[in-house]
mmCIF file of C-alpha atoms in Angstrom:
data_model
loop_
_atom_site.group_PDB
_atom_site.id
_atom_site.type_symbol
_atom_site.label_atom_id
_atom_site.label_comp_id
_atom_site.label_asym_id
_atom_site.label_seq_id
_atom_site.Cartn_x
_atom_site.Cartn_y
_atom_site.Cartn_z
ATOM 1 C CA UNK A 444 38.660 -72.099 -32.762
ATOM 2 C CA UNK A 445 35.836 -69.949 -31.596
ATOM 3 C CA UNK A 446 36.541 -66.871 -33.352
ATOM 4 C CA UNK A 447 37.503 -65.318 -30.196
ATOM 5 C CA UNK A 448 40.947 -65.409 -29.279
ATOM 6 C CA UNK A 449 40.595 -64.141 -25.733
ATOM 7 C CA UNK A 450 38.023 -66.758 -25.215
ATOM 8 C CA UNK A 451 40.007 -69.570 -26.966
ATOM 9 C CA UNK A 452 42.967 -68.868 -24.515
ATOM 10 C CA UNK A 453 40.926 -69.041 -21.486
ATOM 11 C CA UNK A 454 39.616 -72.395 -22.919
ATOM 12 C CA UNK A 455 43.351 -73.718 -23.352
ATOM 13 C CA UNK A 456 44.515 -72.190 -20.061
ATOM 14 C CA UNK A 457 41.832 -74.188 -18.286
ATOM 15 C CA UNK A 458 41.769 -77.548 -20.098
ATOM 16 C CA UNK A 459 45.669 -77.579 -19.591
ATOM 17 C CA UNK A 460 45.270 -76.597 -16.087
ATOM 18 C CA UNK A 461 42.379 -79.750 -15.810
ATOM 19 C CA UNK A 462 44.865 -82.053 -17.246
ATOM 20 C CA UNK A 463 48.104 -81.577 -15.687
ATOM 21 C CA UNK A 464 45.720 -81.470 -12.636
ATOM 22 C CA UNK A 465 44.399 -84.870 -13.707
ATOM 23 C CA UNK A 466 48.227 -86.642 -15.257
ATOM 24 C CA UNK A 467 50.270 -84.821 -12.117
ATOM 25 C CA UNK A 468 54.369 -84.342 -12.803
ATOM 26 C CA UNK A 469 54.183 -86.901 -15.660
ATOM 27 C CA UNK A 470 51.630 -84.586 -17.778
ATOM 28 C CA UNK A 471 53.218 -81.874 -17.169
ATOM 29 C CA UNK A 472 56.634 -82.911 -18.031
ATOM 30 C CA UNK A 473 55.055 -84.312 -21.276
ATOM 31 C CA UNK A 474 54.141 -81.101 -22.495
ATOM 32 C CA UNK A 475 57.165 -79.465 -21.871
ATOM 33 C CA UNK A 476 59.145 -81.765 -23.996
ATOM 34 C CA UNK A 477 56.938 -81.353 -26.908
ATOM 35 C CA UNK A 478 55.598 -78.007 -26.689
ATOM 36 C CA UNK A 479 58.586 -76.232 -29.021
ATOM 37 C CA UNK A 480 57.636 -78.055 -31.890
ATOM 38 C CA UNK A 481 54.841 -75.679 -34.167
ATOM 39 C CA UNK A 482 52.915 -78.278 -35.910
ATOM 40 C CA UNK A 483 53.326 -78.243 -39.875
ATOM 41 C CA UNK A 484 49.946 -78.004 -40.298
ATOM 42 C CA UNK A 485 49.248 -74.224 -38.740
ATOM 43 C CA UNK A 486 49.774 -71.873 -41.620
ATOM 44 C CA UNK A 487 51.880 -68.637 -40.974
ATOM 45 C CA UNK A 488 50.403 -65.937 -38.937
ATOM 46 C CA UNK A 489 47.221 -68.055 -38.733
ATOM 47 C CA UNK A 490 44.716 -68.208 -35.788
ATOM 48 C CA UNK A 491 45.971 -71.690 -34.876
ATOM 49 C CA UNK A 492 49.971 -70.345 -35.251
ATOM 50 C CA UNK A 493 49.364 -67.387 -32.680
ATOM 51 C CA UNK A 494 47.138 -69.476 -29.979
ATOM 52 C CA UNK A 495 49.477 -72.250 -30.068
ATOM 53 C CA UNK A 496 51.896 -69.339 -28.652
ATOM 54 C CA UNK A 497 49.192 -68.723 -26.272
ATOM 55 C CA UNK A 498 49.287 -72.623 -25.160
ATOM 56 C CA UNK A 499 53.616 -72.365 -24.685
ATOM 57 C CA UNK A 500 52.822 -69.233 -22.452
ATOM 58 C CA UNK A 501 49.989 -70.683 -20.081
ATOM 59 C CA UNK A 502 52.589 -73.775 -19.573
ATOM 60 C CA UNK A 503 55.294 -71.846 -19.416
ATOM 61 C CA UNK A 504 53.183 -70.065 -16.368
ATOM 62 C CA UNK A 505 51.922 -73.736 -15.104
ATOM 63 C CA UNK A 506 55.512 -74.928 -14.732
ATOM 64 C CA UNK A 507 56.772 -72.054 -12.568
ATOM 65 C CA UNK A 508 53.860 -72.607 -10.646
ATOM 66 C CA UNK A 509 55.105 -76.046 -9.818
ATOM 67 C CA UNK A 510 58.600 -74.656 -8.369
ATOM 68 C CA UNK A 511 55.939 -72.404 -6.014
ATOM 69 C CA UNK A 512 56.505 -69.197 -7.607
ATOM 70 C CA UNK A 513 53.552 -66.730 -8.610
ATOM 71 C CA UNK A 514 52.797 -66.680 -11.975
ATOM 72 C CA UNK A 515 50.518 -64.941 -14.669
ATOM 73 C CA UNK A 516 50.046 -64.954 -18.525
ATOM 74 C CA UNK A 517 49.525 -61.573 -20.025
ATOM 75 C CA UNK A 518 47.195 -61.139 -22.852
ATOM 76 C CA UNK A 519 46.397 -57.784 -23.534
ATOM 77 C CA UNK A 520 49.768 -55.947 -24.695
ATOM 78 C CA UNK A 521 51.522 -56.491 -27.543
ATOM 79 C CA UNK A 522 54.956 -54.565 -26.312
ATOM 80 C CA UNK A 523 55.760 -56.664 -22.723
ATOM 81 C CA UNK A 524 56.485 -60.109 -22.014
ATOM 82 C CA UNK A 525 54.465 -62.550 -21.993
ATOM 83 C CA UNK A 526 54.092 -64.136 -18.364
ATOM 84 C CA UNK A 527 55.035 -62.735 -15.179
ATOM 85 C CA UNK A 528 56.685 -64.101 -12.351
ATOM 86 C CA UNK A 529 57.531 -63.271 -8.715
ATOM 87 C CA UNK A 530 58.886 -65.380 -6.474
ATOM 88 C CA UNK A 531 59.637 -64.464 -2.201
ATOM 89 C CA UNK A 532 63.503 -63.589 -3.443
ATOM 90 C CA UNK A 533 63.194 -61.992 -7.392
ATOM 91 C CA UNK A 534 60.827 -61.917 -9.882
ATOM 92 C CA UNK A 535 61.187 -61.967 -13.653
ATOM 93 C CA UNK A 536 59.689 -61.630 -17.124
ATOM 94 C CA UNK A 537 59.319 -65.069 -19.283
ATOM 95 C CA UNK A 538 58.347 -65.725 -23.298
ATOM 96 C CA UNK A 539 58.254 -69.217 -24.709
ATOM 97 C CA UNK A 540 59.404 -69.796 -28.361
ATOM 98 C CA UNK A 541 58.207 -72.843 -30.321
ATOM 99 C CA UNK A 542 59.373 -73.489 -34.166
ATOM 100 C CA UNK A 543 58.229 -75.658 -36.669
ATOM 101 C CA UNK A 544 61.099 -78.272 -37.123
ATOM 102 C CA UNK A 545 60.945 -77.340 -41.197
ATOM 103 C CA UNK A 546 62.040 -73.835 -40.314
ATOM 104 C CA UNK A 547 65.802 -72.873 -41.245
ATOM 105 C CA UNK A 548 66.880 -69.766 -41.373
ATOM 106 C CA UNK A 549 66.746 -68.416 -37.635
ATOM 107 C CA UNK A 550 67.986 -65.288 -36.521
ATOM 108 C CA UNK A 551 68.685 -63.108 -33.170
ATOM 109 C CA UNK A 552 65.225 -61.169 -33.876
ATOM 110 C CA UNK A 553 63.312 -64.523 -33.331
ATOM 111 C CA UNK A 554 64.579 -65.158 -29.647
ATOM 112 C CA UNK A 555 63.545 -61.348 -28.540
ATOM 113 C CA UNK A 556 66.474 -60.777 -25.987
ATOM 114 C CA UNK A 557 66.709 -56.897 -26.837
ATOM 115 C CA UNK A 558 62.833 -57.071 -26.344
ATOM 116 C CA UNK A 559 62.800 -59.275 -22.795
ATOM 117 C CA UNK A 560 65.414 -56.540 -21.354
ATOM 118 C CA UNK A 561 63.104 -53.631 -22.104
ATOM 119 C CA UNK A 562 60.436 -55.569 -20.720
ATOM 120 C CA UNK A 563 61.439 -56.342 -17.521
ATOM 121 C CA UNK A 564 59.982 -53.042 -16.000
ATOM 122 C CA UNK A 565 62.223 -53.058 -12.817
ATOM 123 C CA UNK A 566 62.171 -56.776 -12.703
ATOM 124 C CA UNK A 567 66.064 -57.673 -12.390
ATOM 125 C CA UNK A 568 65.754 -60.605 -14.253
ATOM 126 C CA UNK A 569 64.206 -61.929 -17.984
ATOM 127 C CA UNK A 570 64.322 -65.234 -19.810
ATOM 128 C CA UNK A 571 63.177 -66.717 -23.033
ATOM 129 C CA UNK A 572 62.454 -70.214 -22.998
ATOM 130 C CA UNK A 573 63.269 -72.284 -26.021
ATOM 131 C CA UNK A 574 63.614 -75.913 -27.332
ATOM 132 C CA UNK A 575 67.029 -76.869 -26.708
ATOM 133 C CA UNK A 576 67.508 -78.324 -30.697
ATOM 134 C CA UNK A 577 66.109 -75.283 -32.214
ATOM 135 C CA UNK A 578 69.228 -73.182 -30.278
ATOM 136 C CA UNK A 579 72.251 -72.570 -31.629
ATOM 137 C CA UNK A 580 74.810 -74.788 -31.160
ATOM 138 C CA UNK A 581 78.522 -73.033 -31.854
ATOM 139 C CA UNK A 582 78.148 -69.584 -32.176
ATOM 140 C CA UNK A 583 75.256 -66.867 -32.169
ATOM 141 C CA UNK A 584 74.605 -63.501 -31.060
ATOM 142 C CA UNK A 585 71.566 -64.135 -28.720
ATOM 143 C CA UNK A 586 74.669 -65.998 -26.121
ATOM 144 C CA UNK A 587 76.657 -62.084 -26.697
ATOM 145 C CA UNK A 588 73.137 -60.374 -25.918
ATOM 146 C CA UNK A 589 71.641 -62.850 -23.062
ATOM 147 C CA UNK A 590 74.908 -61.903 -21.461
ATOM 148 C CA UNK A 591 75.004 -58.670 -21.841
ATOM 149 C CA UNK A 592 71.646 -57.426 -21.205
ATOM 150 C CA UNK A 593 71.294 -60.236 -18.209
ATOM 151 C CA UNK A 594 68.259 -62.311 -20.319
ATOM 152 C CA UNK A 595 68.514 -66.034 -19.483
ATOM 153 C CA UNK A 596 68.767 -68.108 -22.611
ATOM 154 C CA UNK A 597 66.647 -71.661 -21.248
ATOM 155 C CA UNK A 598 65.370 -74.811 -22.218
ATOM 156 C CA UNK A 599 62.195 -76.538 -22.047
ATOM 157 C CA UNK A 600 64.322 -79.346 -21.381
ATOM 158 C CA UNK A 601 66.235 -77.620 -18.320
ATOM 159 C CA UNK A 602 63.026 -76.495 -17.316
ATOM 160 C CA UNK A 603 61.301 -80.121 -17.358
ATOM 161 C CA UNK A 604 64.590 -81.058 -15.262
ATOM 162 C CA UNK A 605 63.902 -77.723 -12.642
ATOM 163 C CA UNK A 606 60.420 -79.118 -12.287
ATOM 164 C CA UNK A 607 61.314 -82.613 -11.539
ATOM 165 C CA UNK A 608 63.828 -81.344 -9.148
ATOM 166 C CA UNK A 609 61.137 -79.537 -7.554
ATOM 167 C CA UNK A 610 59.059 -82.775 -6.772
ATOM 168 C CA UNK A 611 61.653 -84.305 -4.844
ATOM 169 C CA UNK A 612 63.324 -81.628 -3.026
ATOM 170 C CA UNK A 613 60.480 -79.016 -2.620
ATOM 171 C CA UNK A 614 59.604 -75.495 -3.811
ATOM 172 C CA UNK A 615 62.424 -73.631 -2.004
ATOM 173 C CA UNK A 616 65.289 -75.412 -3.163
ATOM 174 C CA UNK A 617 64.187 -75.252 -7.256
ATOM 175 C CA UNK A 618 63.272 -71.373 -6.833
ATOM 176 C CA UNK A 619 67.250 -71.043 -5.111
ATOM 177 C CA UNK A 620 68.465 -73.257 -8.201
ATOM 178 C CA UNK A 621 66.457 -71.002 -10.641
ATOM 179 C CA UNK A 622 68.147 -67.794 -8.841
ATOM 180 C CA UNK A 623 71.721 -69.015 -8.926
ATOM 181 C CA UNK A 624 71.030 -69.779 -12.597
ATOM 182 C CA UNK A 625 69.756 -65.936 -13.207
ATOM 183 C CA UNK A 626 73.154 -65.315 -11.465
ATOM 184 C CA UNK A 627 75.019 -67.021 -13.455
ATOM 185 C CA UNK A 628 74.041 -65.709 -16.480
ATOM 186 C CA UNK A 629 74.458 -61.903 -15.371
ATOM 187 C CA UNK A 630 78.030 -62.906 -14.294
ATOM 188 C CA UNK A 631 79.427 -64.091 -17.595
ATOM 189 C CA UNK A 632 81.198 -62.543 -19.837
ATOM 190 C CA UNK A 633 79.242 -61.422 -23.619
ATOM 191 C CA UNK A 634 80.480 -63.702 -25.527
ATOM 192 C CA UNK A 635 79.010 -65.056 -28.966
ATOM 193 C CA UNK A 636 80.419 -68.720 -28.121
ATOM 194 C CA UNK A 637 77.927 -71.339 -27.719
ATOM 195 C CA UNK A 638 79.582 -73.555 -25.204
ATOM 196 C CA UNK A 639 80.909 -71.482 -22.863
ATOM 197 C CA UNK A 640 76.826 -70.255 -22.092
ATOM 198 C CA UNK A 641 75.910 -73.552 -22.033
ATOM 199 C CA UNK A 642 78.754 -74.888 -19.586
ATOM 200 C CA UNK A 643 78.392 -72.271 -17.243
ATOM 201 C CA UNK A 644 74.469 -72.872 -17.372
ATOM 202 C CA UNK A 645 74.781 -76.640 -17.190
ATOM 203 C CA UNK A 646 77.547 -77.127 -14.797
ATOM 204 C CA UNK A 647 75.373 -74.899 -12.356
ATOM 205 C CA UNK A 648 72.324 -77.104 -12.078
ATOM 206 C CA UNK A 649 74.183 -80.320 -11.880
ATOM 207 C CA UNK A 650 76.317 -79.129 -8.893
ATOM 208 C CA UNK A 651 73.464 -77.618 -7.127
ATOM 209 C CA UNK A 652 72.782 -80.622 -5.980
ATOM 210 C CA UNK A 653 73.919 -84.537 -6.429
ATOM 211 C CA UNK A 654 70.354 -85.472 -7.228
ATOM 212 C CA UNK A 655 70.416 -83.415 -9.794
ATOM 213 C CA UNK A 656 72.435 -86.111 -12.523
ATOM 214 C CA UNK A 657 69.855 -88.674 -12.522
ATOM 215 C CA UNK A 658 67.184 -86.149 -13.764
ATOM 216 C CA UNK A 659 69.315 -84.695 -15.716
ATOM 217 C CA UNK A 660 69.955 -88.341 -17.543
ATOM 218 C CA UNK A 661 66.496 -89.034 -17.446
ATOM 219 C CA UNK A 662 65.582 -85.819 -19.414
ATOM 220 C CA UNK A 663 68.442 -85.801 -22.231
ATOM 221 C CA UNK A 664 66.685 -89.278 -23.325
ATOM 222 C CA UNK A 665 63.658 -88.051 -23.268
ATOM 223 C CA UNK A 666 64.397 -84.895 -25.155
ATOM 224 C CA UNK A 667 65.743 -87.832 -27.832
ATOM 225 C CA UNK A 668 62.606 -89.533 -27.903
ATOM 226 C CA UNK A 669 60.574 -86.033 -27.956
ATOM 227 C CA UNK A 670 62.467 -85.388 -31.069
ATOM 228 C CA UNK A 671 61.233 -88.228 -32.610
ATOM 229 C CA UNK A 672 57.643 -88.361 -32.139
ATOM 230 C CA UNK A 673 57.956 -84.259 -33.199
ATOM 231 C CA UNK A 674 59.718 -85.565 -36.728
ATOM 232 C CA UNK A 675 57.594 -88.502 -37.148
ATOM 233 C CA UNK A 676 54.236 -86.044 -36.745
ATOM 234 C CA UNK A 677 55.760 -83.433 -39.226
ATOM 235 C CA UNK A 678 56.849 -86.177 -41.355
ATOM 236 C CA UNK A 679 53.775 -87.927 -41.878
ATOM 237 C CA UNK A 680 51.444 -84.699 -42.146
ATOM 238 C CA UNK A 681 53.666 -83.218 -44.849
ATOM 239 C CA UNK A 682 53.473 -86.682 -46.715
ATOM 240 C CA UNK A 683 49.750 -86.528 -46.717
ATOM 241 C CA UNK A 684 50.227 -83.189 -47.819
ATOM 242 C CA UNK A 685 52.386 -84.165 -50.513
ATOM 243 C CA UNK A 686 49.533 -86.871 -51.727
ATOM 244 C CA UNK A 687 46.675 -84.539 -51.683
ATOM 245 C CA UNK A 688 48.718 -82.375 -54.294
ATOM 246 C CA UNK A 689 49.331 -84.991 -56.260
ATOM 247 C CA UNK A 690 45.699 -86.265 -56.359
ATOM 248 C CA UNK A 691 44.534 -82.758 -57.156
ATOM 249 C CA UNK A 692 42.569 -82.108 -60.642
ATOM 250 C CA UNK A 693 44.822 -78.776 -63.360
ATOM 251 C CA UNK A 694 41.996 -76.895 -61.824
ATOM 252 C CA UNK A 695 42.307 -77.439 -58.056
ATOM 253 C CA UNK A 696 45.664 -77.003 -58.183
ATOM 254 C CA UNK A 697 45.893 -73.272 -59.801
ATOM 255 C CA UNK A 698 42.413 -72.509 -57.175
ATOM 256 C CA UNK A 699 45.164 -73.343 -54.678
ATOM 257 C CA UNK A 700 47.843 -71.928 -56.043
ATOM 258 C CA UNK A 701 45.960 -68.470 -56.648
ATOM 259 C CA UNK A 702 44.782 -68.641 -52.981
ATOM 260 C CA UNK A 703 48.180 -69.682 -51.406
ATOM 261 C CA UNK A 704 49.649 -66.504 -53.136
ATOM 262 C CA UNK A 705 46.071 -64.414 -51.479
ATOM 263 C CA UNK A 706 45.782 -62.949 -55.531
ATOM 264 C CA UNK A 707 42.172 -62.112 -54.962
ATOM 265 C CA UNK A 708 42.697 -60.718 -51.118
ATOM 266 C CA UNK A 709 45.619 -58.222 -53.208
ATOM 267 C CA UNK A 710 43.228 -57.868 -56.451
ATOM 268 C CA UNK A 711 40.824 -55.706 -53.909
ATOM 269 C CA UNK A 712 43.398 -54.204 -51.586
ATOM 270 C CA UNK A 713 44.655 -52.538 -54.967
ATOM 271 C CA UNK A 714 41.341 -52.111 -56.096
ATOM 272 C CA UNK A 715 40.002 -50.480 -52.801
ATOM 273 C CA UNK A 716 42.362 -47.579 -53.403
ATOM 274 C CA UNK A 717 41.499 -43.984 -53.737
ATOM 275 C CA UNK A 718 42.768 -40.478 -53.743
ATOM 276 C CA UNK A 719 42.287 -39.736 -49.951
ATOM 277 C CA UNK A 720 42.314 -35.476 -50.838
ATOM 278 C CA UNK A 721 45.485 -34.618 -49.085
ATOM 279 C CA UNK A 722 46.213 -32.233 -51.534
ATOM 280 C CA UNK A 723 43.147 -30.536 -51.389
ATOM 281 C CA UNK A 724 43.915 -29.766 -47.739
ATOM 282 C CA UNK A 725 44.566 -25.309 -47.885
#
């Protein structure tokens, strides 16, 4: 962390780009299997929380490179999407969501589909990209909304298989795949239900093509063992956590505690105001 943000993100974009450059499909595919996962160790609406987001968006950008469409991560506004794409037959808006796996209560407002629709600025098409065991699983309002306001609900894991599918049958074929998907998605009826978006999804990439099943059973192990390393990470950083507590002096611990709940940062805020002589405006 340099202090800059704009220049920590170039930093990212290009060390990223240098190493899927150097590890080819392999590296890249890596990434997107693990990416969704928010390490346990960024504190909330820290520096390292919001340029992790930075990281999902530049590989976000990277992978739709790979299926030869045009691709750019935006950094300077706060109300649009966060990487544009065009392609020779549509272009669309993308955002990548990544959650800490201790995170439980999850809501419509964290997947932004109301948001992606409004940002699609004559684009016909918008998607948010998620990890697939952070999504709801029976029933959920973002399926109702993706349908309705034509915002494609996706995987990194659906992605990873798009970008495998890529490698072996080229860059037009996965960009008419992608499409159909979009299609797909506009066509169905809003619906809350959790399976029937995921059916109609699923059951168009597999019979695109008959190549499609073995990357598709190549990728739902691999999402299994993704899962794993993610847990065993968060698992063994929280247990550290859990011993440095414990090793802590009485007067460590309330230092922390006072910090954790910013006391001092709200002491001044409080302190710091004043009458600001509205009233003596006549």
């Amino acid at each position: 962390m340099s202090g800059n943000f704009e220049q920590d993100t170039s930093r990212i974009k290009q060390k990223l780009q240098e190493e899927i450059g150097r590890g080819g499909l392999g590296c890249l595919l890596d990434h997107l299997r693990i990416c969704g996962v928010m390490p346990e160790s960024y504190g909330h609406d820290s520096s390292e929380e919001k340029l992790y987001s930075k990281y999902t968006d530049v590989l976000l950008a990277i992978a739709f490179r790979r299926l030869g469409l045009t691709s750019l991560v935006l950094t300077e506004r706060a109300d649009a999407a966060d990487v544009e794409v065009v392609g020779a037959d549509y272009s669309f808006v993308a955002d990548a969501k990544s959650f800490r796996l201790s995170r439980t209560a999850k809501n419509q407002k964290d997947f932004k589909i109301q948001a992606m629709d409004t940002w699609k600025q004559g684009k016909p098409y918008a998607t948010v990209v998620c990890p697939l065991y952070q999504l709801p699983r029976r029933s959920s309002q973002i399926y109702q909304q993706a349908a309705a306001r034509n915002v494609c609900v996706f995987s990194y894991s659906h992605l990873a298989v798009l970008v495998s599918y890529a490698d072996i049958a080229g860059s037009e074929r996965s960009q008419s795949l992608l499409g159909e998907v979009f299609q797909i998605v506009e066509a169905l009826t809003p619906s809350k239900d959790a399976t029937s978006y995921w059916l109609a999804v699923n059951r168009a990439m597999l019979d695109f093509d008959e190549r499609m099943r073995p990357l598709w059973e190549t990728e739902k192990k691999a999402t299994l063992d993704a899962i794993k390393v993610a847990k065993e990470e968060a698992l063994t950083y929280l247990a550290r956590e859990r011993e440095t507590i414990m090793s802590l002096s009485r007067d460590e611990a309330v230092h922390r505690l006072i910090k954790a709940h910013k006391i001092d940062t709200r002491r001044d805020k409080i302190r710091s105001i004043t009458d600001n002589g509205l009233l003596r405006v006549v």
